[in-house]
Coordinates of C-alpha atoms in Angstrom, one line a residue:
X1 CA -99.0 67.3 78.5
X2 CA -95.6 68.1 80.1
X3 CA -96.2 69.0 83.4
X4 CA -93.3 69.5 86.6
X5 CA -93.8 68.9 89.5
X6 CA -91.7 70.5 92.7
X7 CA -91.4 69.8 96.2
X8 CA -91.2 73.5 97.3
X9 CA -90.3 77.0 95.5
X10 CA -90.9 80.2 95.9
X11 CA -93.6 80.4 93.4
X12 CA -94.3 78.5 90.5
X13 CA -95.0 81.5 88.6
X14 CA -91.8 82.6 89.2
X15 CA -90.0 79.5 88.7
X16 CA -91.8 78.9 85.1
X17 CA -90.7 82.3 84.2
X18 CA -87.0 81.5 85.3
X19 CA -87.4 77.9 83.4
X20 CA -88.6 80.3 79.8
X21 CA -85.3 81.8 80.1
X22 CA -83.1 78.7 79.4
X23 CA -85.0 76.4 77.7
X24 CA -87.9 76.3 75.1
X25 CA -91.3 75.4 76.8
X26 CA -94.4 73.5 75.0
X27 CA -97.5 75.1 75.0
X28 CA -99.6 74.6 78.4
X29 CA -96.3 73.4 80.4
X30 CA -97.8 73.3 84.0
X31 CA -95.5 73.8 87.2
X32 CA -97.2 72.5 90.1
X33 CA -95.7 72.7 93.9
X34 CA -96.4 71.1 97.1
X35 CA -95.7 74.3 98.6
X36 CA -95.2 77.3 97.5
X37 CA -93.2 79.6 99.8
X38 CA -93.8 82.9 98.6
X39 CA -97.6 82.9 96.6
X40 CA -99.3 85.6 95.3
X41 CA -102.6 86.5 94.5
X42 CA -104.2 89.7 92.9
X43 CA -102.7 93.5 93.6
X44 CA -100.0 91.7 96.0
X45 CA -101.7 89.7 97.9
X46 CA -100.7 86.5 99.6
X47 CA -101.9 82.9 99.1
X48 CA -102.2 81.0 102.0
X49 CA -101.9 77.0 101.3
X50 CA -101.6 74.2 103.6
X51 CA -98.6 72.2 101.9
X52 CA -99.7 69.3 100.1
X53 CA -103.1 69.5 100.3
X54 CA -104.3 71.8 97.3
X55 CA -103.4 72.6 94.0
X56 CA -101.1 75.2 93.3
X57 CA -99.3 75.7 90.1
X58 CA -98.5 77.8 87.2
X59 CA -99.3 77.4 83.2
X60 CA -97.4 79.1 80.2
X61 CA -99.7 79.4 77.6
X62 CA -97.4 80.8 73.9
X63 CA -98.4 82.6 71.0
X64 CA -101.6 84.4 72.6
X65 CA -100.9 87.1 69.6
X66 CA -103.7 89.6 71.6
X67 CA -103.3 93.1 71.4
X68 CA -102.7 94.7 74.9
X69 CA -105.9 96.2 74.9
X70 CA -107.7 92.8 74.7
X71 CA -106.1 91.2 78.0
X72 CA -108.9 90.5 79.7
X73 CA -110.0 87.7 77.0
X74 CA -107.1 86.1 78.4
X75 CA -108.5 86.3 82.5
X76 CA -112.0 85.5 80.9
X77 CA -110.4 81.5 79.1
X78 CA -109.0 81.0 82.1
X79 CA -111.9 81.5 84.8
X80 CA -114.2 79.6 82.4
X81 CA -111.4 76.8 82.1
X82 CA -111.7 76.5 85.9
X83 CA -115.1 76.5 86.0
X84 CA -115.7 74.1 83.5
X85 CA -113.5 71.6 85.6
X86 CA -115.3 72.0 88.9
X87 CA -118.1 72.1 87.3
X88 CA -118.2 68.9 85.8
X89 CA -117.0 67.6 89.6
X90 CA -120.6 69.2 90.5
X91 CA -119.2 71.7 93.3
X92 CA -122.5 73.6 94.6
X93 CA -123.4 77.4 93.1
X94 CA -120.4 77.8 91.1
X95 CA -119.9 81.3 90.4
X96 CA -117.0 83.1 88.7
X97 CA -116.0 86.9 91.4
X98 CA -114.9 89.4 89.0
X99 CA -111.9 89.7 87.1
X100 CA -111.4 86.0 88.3
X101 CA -111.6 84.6 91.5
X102 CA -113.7 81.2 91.8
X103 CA -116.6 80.9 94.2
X104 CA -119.0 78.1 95.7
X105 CA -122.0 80.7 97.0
X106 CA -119.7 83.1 98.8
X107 CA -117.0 81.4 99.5
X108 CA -113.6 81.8 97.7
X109 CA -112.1 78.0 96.3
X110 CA -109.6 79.3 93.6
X111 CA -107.5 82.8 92.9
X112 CA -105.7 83.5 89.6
X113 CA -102.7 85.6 88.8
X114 CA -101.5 86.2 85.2
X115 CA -98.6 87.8 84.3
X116 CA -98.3 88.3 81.1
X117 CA -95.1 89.5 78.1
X118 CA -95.2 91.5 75.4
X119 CA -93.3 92.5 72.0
X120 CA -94.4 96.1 71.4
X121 CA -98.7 96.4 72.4
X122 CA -99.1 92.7 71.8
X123 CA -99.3 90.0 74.5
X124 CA -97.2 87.4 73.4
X125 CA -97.4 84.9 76.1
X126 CA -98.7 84.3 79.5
X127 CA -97.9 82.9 82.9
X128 CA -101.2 81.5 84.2
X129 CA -100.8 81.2 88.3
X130 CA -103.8 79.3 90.3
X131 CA -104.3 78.4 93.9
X132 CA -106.9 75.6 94.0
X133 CA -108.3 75.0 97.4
X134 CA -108.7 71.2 97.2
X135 CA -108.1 68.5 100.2
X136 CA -107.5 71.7 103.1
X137 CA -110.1 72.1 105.5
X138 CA -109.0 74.1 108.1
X139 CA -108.4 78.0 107.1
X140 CA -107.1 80.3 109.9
X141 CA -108.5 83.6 110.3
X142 CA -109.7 83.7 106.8
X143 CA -113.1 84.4 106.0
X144 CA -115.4 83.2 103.2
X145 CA -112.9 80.5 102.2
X146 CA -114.0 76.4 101.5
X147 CA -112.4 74.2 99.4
X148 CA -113.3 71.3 97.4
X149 CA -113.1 68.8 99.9
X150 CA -115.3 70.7 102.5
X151 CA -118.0 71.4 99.3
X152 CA -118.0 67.5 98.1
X153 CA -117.5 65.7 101.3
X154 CA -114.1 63.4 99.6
X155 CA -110.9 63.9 99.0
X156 CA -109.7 65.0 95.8
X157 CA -107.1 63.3 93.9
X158 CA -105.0 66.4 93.2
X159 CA -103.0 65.1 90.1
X160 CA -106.2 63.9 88.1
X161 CA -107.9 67.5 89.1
X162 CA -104.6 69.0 87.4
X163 CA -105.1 67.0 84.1
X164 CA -108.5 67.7 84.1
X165 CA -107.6 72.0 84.2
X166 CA -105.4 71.7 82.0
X167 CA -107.0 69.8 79.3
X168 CA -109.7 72.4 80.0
X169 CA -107.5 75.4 79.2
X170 CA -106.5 73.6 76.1
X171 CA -110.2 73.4 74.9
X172 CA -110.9 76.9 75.9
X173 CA -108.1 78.9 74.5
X174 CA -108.9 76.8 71.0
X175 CA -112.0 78.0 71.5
X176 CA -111.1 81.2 71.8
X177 CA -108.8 80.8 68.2
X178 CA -111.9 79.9 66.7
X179 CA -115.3 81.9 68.1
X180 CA -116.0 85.6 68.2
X181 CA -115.2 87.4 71.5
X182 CA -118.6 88.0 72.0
X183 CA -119.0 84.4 72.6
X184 CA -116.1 84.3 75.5
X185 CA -117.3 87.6 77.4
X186 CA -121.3 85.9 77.1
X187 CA -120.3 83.0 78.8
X188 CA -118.3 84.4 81.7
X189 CA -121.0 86.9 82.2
X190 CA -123.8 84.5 82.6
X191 CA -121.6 83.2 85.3
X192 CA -120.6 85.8 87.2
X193 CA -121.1 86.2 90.9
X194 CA -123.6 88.7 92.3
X195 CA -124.8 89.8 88.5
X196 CA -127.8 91.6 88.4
X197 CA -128.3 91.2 92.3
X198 CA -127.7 93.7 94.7
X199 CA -123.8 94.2 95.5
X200 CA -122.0 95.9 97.8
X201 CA -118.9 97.8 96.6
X202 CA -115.6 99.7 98.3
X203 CA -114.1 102.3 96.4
X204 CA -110.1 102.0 96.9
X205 CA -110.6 105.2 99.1
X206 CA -113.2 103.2 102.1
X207 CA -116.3 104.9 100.9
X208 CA -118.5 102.2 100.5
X209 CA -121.8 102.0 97.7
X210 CA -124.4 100.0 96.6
X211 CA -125.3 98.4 92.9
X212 CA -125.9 95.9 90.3
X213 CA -123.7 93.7 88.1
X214 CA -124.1 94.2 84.3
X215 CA -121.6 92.8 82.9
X216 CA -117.7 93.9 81.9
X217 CA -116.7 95.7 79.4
X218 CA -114.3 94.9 75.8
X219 CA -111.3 96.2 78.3
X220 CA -112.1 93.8 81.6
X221 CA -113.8 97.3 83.5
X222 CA -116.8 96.2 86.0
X223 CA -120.5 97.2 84.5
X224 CA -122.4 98.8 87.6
X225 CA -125.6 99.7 87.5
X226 CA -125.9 102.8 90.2
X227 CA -128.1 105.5 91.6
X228 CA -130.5 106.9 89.2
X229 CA -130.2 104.0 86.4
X230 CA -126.3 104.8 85.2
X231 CA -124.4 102.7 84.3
X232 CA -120.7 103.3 85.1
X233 CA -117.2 101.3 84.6
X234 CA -114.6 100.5 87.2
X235 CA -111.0 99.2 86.8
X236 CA -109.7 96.7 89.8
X237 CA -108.2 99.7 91.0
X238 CA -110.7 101.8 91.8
X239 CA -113.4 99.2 93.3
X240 CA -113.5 96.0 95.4
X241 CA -116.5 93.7 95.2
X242 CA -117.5 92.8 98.6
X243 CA -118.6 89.2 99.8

């Protein structure tokens, strides 16, 4: 398991990326950083993380082979490689917040970035970027936020929680070599948050509405069940899942 670890850097996503350029990487090389300057989250967002206090770090995982179309099987091995490690520490009402943020009832402990490259319409690696709230405990201004140190009541050793995702993608994405997709998209749905419970929902626009988790689809698209028992499909960029 070759993993770097870094003081500071921008972001580890970033600096993984830059490290692919000059040298070749084994599969499931993990950059992790005791701060990370400039984080990022989903559609831009920016991770806030007390430095030295919570996991966050990058993993490049090679030779996905997936057509483009089929991305989201790569967001669905790594939320249940997550889960599967925090689950096994016994964190409270685990849920997974589609496409893939990480939740203890409704509070947000983990968010995932992947960037991924291609040759031609298939994906042929990724860049797997998580911030892992684990020893912080104080969380300005930010709502619906815990960590795994709040939830348990201990600290966290932070390298051993490391090992312990990692070895967890490793399992999955063999897994995921080896099962039908239909397998991969059962297990994340029986885990997702808010499924088949009322949910509130914000259309990019404001306009807010009201329904019920299905599911996603083959392509990643939220399943809501609306008004008069339809069942439509949203991208990430036309709805937000409220808390």
């Amino acid at each position: 398991m070759n993993i770097i670890k870094l003081d500071a850097t921008d972001s580890t996503n970033a600096y993984l990326k830059g490290l692919m350029l000059v040298q070749n990487l084994e599969d499931f090389t993990a950059v992790m950083a005791k701060k990370q300057l400039n984080g990022r989250g989903q559609m831009g967002t920016k991770w806030e993380s007390e430095p030295g206090k919570n996991l966050t770090f990058s993993v490049l995982k090679n030779k996905i082979e997936l057509p483009i179309q089929n991305q989201f099987v790569i967001s669905i091995c790594v939320s249940l490689a997550i889960y599967n490690t925090l689950h096994k520490l016994q964190i409270p009402k685990l849920r997974v917040k589609w496409p893939n943020d990480i939740m203890s009832g409704n509070c947000k402990i983990c968010g995932i970035l992947i960037e991924n490259t291609l040759i031609g319409d298939t994906i042929d690696s990724s860049i797997i970027g998580i911030g892992l709230n684990v020893n912080q405990t104080v969380f300005n201004n930010l709502p619906n936020v815990s960590s795994l140190k709040l939830l348990l009541g201990k600290t966290v050793n932070l390298e051993e929680l490391l090992h312990s995702v990692v070895s967890n993608f490793q399992d999955v994405f063999q897994q995921q070599q080896t099962e039908a997709p239909i397998n991969l998209f059962d297990r994340y749905e029986s885990v997702m948050f808010k499924r088949h419970k009322p949910a509130t929902f914000k259309y990019n626009s404001g306009e807010l509405f009201t329904g019920y988790i299905q599911g996603v689809s083959e392509s990643g698209q939220l399943r809501i069940l609306v008004e008069d028992e339809i069942i439509k499909e949203f991208s990430l960029k036309e709805v937000t899942l409220l808390y």
